[in-house]
Short mmCIF file of N, CA and C in Angstrom, two decimals:
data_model
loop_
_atom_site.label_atom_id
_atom_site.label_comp_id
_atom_site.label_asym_id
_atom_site.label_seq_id
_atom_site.Cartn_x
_atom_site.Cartn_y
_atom_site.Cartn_z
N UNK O 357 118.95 59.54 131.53
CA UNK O 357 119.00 58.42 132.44
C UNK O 357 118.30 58.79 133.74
N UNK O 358 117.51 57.77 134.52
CA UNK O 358 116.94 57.94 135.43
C UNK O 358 117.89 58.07 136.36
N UNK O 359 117.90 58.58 137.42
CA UNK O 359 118.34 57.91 138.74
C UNK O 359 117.83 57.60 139.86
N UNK O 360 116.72 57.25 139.32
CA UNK O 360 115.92 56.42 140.60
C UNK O 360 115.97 54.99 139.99
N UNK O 361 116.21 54.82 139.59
CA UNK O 361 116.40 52.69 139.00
C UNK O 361 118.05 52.84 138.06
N UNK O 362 118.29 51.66 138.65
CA UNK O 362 119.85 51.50 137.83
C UNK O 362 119.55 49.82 137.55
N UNK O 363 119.43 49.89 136.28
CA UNK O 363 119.65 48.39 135.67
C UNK O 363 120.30 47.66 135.62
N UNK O 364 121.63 48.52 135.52
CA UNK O 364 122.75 47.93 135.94
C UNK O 364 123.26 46.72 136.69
N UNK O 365 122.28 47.16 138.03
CA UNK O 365 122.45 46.06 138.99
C UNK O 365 121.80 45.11 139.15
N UNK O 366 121.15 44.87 138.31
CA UNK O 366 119.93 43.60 138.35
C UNK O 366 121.03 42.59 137.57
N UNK O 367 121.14 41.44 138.21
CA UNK O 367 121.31 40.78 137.15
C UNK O 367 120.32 39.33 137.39
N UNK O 368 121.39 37.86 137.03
CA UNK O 368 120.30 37.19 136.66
C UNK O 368 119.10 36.29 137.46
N UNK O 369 117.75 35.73 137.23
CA UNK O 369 117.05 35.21 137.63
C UNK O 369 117.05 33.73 137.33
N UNK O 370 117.02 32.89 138.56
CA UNK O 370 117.03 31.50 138.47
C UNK O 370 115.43 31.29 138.51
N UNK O 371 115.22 30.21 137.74
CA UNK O 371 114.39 29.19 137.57
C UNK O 371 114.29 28.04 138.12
N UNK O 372 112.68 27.31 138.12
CA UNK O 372 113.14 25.75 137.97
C UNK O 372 114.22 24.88 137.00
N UNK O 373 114.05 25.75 135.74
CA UNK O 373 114.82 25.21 134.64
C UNK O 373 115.80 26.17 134.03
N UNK O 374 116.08 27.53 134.28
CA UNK O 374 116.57 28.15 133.28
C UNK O 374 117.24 29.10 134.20
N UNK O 375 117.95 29.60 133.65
CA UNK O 375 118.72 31.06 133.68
C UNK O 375 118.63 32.38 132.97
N UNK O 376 118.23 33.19 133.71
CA UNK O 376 117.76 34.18 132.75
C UNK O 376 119.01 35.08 133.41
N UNK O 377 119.71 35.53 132.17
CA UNK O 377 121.32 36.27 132.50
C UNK O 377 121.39 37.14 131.68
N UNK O 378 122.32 38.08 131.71
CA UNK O 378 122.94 39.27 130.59
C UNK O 378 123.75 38.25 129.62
N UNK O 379 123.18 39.42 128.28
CA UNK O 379 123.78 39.00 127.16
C UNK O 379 125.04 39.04 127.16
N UNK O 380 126.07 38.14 127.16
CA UNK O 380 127.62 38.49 126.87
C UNK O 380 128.14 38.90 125.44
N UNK O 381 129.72 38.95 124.93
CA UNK O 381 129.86 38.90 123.68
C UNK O 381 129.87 37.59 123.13
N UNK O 382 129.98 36.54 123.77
CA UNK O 382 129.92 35.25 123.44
C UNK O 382 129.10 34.65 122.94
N UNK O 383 128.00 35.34 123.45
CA UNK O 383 126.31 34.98 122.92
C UNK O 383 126.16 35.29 121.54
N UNK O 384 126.99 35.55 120.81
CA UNK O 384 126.81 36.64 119.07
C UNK O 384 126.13 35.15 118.33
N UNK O 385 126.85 33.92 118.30
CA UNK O 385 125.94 32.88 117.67
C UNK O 385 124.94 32.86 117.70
N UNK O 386 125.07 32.42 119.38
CA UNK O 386 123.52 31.90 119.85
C UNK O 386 122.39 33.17 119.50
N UNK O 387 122.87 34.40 119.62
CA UNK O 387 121.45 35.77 119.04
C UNK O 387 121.56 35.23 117.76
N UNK O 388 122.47 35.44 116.87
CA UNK O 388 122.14 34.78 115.09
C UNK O 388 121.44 33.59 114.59
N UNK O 389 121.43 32.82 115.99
CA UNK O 389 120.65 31.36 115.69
C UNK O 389 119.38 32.39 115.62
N UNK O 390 118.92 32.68 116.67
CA UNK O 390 117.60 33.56 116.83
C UNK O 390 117.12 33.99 115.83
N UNK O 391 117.86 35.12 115.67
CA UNK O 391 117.72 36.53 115.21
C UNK O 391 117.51 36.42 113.14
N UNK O 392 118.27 35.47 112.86
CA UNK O 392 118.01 34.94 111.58
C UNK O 392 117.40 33.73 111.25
N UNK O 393 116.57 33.19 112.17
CA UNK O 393 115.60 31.85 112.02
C UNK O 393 114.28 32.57 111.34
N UNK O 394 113.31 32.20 110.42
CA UNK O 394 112.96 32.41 109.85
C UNK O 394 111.22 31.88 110.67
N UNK O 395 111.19 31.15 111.52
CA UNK O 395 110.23 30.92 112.14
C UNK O 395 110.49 31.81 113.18
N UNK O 396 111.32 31.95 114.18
CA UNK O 396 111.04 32.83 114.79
C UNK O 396 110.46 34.27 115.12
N UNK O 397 110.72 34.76 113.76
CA UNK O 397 110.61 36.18 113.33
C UNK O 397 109.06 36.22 112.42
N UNK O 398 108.80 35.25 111.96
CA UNK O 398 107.51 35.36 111.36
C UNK O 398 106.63 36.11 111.84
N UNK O 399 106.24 36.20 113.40
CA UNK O 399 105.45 37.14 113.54
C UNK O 399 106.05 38.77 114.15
N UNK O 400 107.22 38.57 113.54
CA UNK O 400 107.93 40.13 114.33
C UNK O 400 108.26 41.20 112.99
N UNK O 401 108.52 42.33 113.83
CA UNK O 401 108.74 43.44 112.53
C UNK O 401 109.42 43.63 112.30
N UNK O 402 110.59 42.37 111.58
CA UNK O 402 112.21 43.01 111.83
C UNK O 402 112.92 42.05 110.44
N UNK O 403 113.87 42.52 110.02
CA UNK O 403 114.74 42.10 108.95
C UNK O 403 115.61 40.91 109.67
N UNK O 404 115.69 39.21 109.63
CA UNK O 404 116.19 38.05 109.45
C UNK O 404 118.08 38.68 109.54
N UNK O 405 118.49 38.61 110.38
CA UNK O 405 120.54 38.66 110.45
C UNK O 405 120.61 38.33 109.49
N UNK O 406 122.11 38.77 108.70
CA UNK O 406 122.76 37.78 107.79
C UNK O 406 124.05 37.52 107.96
N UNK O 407 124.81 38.45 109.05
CA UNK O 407 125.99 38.25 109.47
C UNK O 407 126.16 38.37 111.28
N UNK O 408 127.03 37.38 111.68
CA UNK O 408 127.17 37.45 113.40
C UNK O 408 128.00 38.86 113.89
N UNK O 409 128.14 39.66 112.66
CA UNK O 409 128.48 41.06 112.75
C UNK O 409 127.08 41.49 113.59
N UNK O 410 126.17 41.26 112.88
CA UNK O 410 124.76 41.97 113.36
C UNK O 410 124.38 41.75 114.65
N UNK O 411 124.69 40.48 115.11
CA UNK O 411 124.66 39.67 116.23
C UNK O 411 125.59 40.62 117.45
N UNK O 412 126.39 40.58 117.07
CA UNK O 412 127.78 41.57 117.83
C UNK O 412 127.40 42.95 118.55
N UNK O 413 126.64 43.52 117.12
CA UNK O 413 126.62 44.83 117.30
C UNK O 413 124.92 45.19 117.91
N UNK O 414 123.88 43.66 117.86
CA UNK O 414 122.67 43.86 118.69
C UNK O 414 123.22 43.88 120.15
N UNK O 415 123.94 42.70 120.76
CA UNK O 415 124.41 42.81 122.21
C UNK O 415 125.08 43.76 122.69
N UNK O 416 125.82 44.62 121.58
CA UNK O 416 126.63 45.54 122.03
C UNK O 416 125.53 47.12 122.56
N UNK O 417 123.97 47.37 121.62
CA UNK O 417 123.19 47.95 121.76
C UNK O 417 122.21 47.64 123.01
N UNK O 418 121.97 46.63 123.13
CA UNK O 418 121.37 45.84 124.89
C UNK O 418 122.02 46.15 125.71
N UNK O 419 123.08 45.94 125.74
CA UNK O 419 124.27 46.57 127.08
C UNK O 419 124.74 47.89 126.96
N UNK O 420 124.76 48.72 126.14
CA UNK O 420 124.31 50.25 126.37
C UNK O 420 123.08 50.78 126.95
N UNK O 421 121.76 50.04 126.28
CA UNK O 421 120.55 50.54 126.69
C UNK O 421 120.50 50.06 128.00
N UNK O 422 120.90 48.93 128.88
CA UNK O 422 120.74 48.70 130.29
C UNK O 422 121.47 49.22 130.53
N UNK O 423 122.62 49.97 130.59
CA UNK O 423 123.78 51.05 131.74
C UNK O 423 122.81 52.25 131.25
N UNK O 424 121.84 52.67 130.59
CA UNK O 424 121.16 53.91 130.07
C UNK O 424 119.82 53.49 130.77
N UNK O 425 119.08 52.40 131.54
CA UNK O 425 118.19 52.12 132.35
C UNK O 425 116.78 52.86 131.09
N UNK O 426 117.17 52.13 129.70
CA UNK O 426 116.51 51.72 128.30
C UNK O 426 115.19 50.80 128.43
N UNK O 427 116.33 49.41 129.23
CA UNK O 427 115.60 48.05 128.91
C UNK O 427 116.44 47.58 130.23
N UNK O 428 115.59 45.87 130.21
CA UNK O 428 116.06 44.99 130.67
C UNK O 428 116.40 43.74 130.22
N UNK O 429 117.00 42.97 129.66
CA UNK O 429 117.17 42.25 128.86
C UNK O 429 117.77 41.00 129.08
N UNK O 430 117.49 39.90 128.84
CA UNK O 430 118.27 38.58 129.66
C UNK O 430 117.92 37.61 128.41
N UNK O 431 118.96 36.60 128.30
CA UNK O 431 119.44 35.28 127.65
C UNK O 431 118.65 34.35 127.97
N UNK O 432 117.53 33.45 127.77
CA UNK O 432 117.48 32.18 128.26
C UNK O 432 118.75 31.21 128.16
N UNK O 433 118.75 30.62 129.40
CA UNK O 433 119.88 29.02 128.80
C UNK O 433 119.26 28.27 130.26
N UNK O 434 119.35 27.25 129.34
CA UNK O 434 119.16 25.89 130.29
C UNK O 434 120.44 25.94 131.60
N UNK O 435 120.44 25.35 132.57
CA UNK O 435 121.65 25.43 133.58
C UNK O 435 123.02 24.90 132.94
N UNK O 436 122.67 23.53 131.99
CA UNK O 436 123.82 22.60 131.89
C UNK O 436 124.48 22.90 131.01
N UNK O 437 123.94 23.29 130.01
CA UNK O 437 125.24 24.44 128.88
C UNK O 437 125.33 25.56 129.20
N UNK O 438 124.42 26.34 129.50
CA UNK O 438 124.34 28.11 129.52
C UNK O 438 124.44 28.77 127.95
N UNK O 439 124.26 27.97 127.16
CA UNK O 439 123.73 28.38 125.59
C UNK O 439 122.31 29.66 126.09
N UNK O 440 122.63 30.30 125.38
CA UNK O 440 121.12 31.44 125.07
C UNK O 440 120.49 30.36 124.04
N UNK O 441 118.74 30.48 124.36
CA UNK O 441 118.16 29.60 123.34
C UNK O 441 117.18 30.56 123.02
N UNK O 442 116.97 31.27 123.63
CA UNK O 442 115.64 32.36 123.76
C UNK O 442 116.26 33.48 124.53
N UNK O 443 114.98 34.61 124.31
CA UNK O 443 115.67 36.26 124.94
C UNK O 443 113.89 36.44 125.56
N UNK O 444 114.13 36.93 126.93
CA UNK O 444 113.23 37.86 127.41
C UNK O 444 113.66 38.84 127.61
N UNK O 445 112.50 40.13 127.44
CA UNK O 445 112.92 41.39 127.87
C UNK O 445 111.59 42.57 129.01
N UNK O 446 112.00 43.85 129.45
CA UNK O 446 111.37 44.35 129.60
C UNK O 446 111.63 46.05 129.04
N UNK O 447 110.72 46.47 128.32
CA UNK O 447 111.24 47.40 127.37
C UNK O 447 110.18 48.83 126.88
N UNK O 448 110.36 49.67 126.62
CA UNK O 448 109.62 51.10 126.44
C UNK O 448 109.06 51.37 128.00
N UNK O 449 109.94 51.45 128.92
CA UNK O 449 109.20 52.28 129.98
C UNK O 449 108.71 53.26 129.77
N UNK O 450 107.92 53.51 130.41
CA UNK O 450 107.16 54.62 130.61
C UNK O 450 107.72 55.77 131.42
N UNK O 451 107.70 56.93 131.16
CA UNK O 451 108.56 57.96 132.32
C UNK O 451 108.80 57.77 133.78
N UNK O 452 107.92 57.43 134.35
CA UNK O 452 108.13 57.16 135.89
C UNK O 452 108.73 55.77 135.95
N UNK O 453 109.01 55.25 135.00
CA UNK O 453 109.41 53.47 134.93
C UNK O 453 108.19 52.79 136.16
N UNK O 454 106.71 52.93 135.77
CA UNK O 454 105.83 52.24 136.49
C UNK O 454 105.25 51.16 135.59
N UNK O 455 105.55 51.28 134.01
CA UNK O 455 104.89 50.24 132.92
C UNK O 455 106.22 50.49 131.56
N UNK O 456 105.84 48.73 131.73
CA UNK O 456 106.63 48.38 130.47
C UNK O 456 106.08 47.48 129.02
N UNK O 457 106.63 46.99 128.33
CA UNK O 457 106.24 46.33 127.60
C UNK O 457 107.33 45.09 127.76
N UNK O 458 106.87 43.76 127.57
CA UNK O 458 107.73 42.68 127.35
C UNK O 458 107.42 42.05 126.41
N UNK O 459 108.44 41.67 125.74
CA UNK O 459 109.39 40.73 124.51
C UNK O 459 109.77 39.48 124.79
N UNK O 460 109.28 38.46 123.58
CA UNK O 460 110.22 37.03 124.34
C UNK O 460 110.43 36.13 122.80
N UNK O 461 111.28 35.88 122.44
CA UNK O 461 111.48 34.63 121.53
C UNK O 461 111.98 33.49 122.10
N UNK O 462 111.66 32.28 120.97
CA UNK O 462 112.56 30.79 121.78
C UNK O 462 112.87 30.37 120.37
N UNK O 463 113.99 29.54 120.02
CA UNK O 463 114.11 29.05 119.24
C UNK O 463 113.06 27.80 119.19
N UNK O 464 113.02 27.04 117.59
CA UNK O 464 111.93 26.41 117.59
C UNK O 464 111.73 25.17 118.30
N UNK O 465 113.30 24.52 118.19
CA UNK O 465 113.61 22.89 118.72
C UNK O 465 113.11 23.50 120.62
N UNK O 466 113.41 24.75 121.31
CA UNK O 466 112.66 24.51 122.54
C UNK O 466 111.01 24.89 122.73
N UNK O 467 110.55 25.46 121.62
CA UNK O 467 108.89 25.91 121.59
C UNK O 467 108.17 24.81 122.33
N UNK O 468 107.40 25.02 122.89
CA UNK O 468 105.81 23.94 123.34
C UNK O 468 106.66 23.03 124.47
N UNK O 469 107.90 23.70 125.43
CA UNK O 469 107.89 23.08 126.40
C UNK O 469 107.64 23.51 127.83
N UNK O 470 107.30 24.78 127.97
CA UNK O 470 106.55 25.74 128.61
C UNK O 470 107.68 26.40 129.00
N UNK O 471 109.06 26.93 128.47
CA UNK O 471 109.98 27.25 128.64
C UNK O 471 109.30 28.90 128.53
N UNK O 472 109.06 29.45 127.93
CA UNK O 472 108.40 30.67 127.55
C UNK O 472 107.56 30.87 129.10
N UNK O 473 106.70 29.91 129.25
CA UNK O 473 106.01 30.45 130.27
C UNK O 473 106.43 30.78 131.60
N UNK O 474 107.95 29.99 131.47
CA UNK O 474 108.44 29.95 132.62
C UNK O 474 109.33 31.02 133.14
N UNK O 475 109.85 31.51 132.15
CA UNK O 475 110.48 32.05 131.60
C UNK O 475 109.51 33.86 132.29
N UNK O 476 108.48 34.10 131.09
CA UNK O 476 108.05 35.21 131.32
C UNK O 476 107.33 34.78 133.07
N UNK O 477 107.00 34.09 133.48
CA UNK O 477 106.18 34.05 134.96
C UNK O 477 107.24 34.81 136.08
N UNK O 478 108.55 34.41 135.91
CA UNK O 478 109.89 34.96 136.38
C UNK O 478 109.94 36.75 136.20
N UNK O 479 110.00 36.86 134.67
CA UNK O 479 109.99 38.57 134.57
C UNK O 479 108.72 39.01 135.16
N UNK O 480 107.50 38.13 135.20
CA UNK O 480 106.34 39.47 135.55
C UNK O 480 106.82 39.62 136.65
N UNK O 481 106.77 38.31 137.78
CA UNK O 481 107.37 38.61 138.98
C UNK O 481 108.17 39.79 139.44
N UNK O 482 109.60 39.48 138.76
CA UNK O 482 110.10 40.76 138.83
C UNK O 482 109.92 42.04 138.57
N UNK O 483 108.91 42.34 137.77
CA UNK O 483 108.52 43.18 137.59
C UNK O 483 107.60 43.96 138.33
N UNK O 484 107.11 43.00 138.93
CA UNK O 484 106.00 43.54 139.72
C UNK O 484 106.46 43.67 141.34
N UNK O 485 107.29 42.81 141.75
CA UNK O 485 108.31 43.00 142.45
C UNK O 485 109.14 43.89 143.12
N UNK O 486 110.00 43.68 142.26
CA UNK O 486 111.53 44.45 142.41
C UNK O 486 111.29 45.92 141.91
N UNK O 487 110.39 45.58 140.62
CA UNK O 487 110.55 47.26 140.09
C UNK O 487 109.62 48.01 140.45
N UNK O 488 108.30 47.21 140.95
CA UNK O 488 106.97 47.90 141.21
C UNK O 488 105.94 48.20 140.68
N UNK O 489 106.32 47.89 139.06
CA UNK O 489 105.22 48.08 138.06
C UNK O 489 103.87 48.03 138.36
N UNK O 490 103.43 48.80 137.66
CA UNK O 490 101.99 49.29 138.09
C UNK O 490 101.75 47.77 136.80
N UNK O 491 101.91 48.02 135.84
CA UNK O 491 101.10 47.29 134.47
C UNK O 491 102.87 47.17 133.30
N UNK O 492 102.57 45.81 132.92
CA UNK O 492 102.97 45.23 131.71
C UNK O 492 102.34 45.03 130.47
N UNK O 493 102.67 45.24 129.29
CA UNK O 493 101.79 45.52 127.98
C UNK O 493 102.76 44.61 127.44
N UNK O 494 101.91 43.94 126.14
CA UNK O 494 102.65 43.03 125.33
C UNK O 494 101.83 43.38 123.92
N UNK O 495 102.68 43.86 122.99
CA UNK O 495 101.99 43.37 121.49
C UNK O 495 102.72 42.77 121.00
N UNK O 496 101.17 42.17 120.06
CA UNK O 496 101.38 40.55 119.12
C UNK O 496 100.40 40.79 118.09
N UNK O 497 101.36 39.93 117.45
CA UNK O 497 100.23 39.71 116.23
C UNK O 497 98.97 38.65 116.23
N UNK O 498 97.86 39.59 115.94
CA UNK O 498 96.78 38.74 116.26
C UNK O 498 96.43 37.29 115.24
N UNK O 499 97.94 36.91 114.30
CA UNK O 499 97.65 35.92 113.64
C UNK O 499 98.58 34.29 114.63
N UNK O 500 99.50 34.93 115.61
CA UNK O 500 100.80 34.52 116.45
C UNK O 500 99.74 33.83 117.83
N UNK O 501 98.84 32.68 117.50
CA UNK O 501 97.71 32.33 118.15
C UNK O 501 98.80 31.75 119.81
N UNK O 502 99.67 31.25 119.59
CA UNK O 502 100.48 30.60 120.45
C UNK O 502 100.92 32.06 121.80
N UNK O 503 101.45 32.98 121.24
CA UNK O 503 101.19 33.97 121.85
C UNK O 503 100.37 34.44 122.94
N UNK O 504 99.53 35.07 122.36
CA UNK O 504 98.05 35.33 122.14
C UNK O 504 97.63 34.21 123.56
N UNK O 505 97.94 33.08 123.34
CA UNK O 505 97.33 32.53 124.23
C UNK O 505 97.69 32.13 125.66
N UNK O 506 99.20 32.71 125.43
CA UNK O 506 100.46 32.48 126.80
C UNK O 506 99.87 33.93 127.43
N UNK O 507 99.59 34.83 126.82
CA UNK O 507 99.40 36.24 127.32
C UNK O 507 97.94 36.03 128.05
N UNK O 508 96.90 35.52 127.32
CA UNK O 508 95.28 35.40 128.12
C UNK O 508 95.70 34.40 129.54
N UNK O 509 96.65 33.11 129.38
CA UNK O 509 97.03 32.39 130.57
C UNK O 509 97.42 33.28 131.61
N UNK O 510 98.17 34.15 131.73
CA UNK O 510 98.92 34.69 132.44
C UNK O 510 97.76 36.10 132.74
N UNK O 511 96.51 36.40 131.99
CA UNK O 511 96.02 37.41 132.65
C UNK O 511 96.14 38.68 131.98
N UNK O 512 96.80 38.49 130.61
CA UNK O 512 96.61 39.79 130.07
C UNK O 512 95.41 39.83 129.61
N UNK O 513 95.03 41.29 129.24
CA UNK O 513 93.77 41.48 129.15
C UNK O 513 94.13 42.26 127.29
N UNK O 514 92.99 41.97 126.51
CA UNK O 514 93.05 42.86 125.46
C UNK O 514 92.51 43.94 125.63
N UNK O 515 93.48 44.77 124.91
CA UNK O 515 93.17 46.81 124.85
C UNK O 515 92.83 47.01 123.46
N UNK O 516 93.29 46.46 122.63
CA UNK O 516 93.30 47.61 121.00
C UNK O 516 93.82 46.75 119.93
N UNK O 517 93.36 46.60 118.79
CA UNK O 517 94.28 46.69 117.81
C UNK O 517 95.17 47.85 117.29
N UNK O 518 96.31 47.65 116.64
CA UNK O 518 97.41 48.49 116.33
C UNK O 518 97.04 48.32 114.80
N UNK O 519 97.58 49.23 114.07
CA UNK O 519 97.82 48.94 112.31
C UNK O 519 98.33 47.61 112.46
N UNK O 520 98.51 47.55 111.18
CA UNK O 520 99.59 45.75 110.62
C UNK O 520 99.28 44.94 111.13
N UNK O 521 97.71 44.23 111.96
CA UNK O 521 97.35 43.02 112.10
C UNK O 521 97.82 43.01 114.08
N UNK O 522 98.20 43.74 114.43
CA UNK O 522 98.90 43.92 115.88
C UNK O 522 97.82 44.18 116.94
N UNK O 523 97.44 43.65 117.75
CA UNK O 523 96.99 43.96 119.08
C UNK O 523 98.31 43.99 120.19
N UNK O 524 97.33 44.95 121.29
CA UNK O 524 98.01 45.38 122.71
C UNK O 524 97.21 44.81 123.59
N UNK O 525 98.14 43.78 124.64
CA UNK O 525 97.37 42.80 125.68
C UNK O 525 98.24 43.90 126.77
N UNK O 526 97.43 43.93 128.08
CA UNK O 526 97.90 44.26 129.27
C UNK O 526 97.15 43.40 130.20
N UNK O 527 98.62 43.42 131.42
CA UNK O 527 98.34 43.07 132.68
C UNK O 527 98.54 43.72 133.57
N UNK O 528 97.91 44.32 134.20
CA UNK O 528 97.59 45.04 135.48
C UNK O 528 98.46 43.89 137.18
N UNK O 529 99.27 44.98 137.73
CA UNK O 529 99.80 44.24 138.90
C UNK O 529 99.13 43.57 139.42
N UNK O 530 97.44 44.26 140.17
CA UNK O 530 96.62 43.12 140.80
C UNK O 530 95.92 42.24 140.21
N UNK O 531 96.34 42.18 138.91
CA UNK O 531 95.88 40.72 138.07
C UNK O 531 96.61 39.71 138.24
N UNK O 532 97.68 39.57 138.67
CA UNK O 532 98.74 38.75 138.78
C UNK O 532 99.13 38.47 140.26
N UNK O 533 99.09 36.52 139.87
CA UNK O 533 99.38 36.04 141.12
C UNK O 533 100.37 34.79 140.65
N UNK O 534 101.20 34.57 141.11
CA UNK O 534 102.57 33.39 140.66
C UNK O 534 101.45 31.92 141.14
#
């Protein structure tokens, strides 16, 4: 564990529209809605939930890795329920915690309402911000065009393809302006 950053104490970011908060145990549905949707995961590298056991025991691994200053990790929810509908994250620091990588799903019924964008415009901020980040990295699959194209909006730049169809987009701090 570092002790120059404590994750701990971050918590959540308001929006025009959203709340970006720590995962509770309450949230175990709302991650299984996610986490076992079958569109969502299409372009990710991961095995579909089959029990809200799995759900339980992902939030229970997020809130270890943030008291371990791992990750950063937050719930989307709209203000008026506070349902999680989507997850942003910031994740694989780098040793000095100057670069990360970020993560984001939405379920499908909120896709294409710029919730995502709004969403990640909030974390770069913070990121660039609060934590200081030099650079944010995102891989995607170069078939995940919707992606792909929230990342060129926002200024990432392409670096590389990865095996398995995967490119690495980065954004550099002085690329970014809110």
């Amino acid at each position: 564990m570092n002790p120059i950053v404590n994750f701990s104490t971050y918590s959540e970011i308001l929006t025009e529209r959203l709340v970006l908060r720590c995962l509770l145990p309450s949230d175990s549905s709302a991650i299984f809605a996610i986490r076992s949707n079958p569109k969502v995961a299409k372009y990710l590298d991961r095995s579909l939930y089959q029990t809200i056991e799995e759900s339980e025991n992902f939030i229970n691994k997020i809130s270890n890795g943030i008291k371990n200053n791992e990750w950063l990790y937050w719930g989307l929810c709209l203000p008026e329920d506070n349902e999680v509908i989507g997850t942003i994250c910031l994740w694989q620091f780098d040793a000095n915690y100057s670069s990360a990588d970020i993560g984001y799903e939405l379920l499908p019924n909120f896709q294409g309402k710029g919730i995502i964008q709004e969403a990640i415009t909030a974390v770069i901020n913070f990121a660039f911000t609060e934590l200081k980040l030099k650079s944010i990295s995102a891989e995607v699959s170069s078939d995940n065009l919707k992606s792909v194209k929230i990342l060129k909006k926002f200024g990432f730049s392409y670096i590389y393809d990865e095996a398995d169809n995967t490119q690495i987009y980065e954004l550099l701090n002085n690329n970014f302006s809110v």
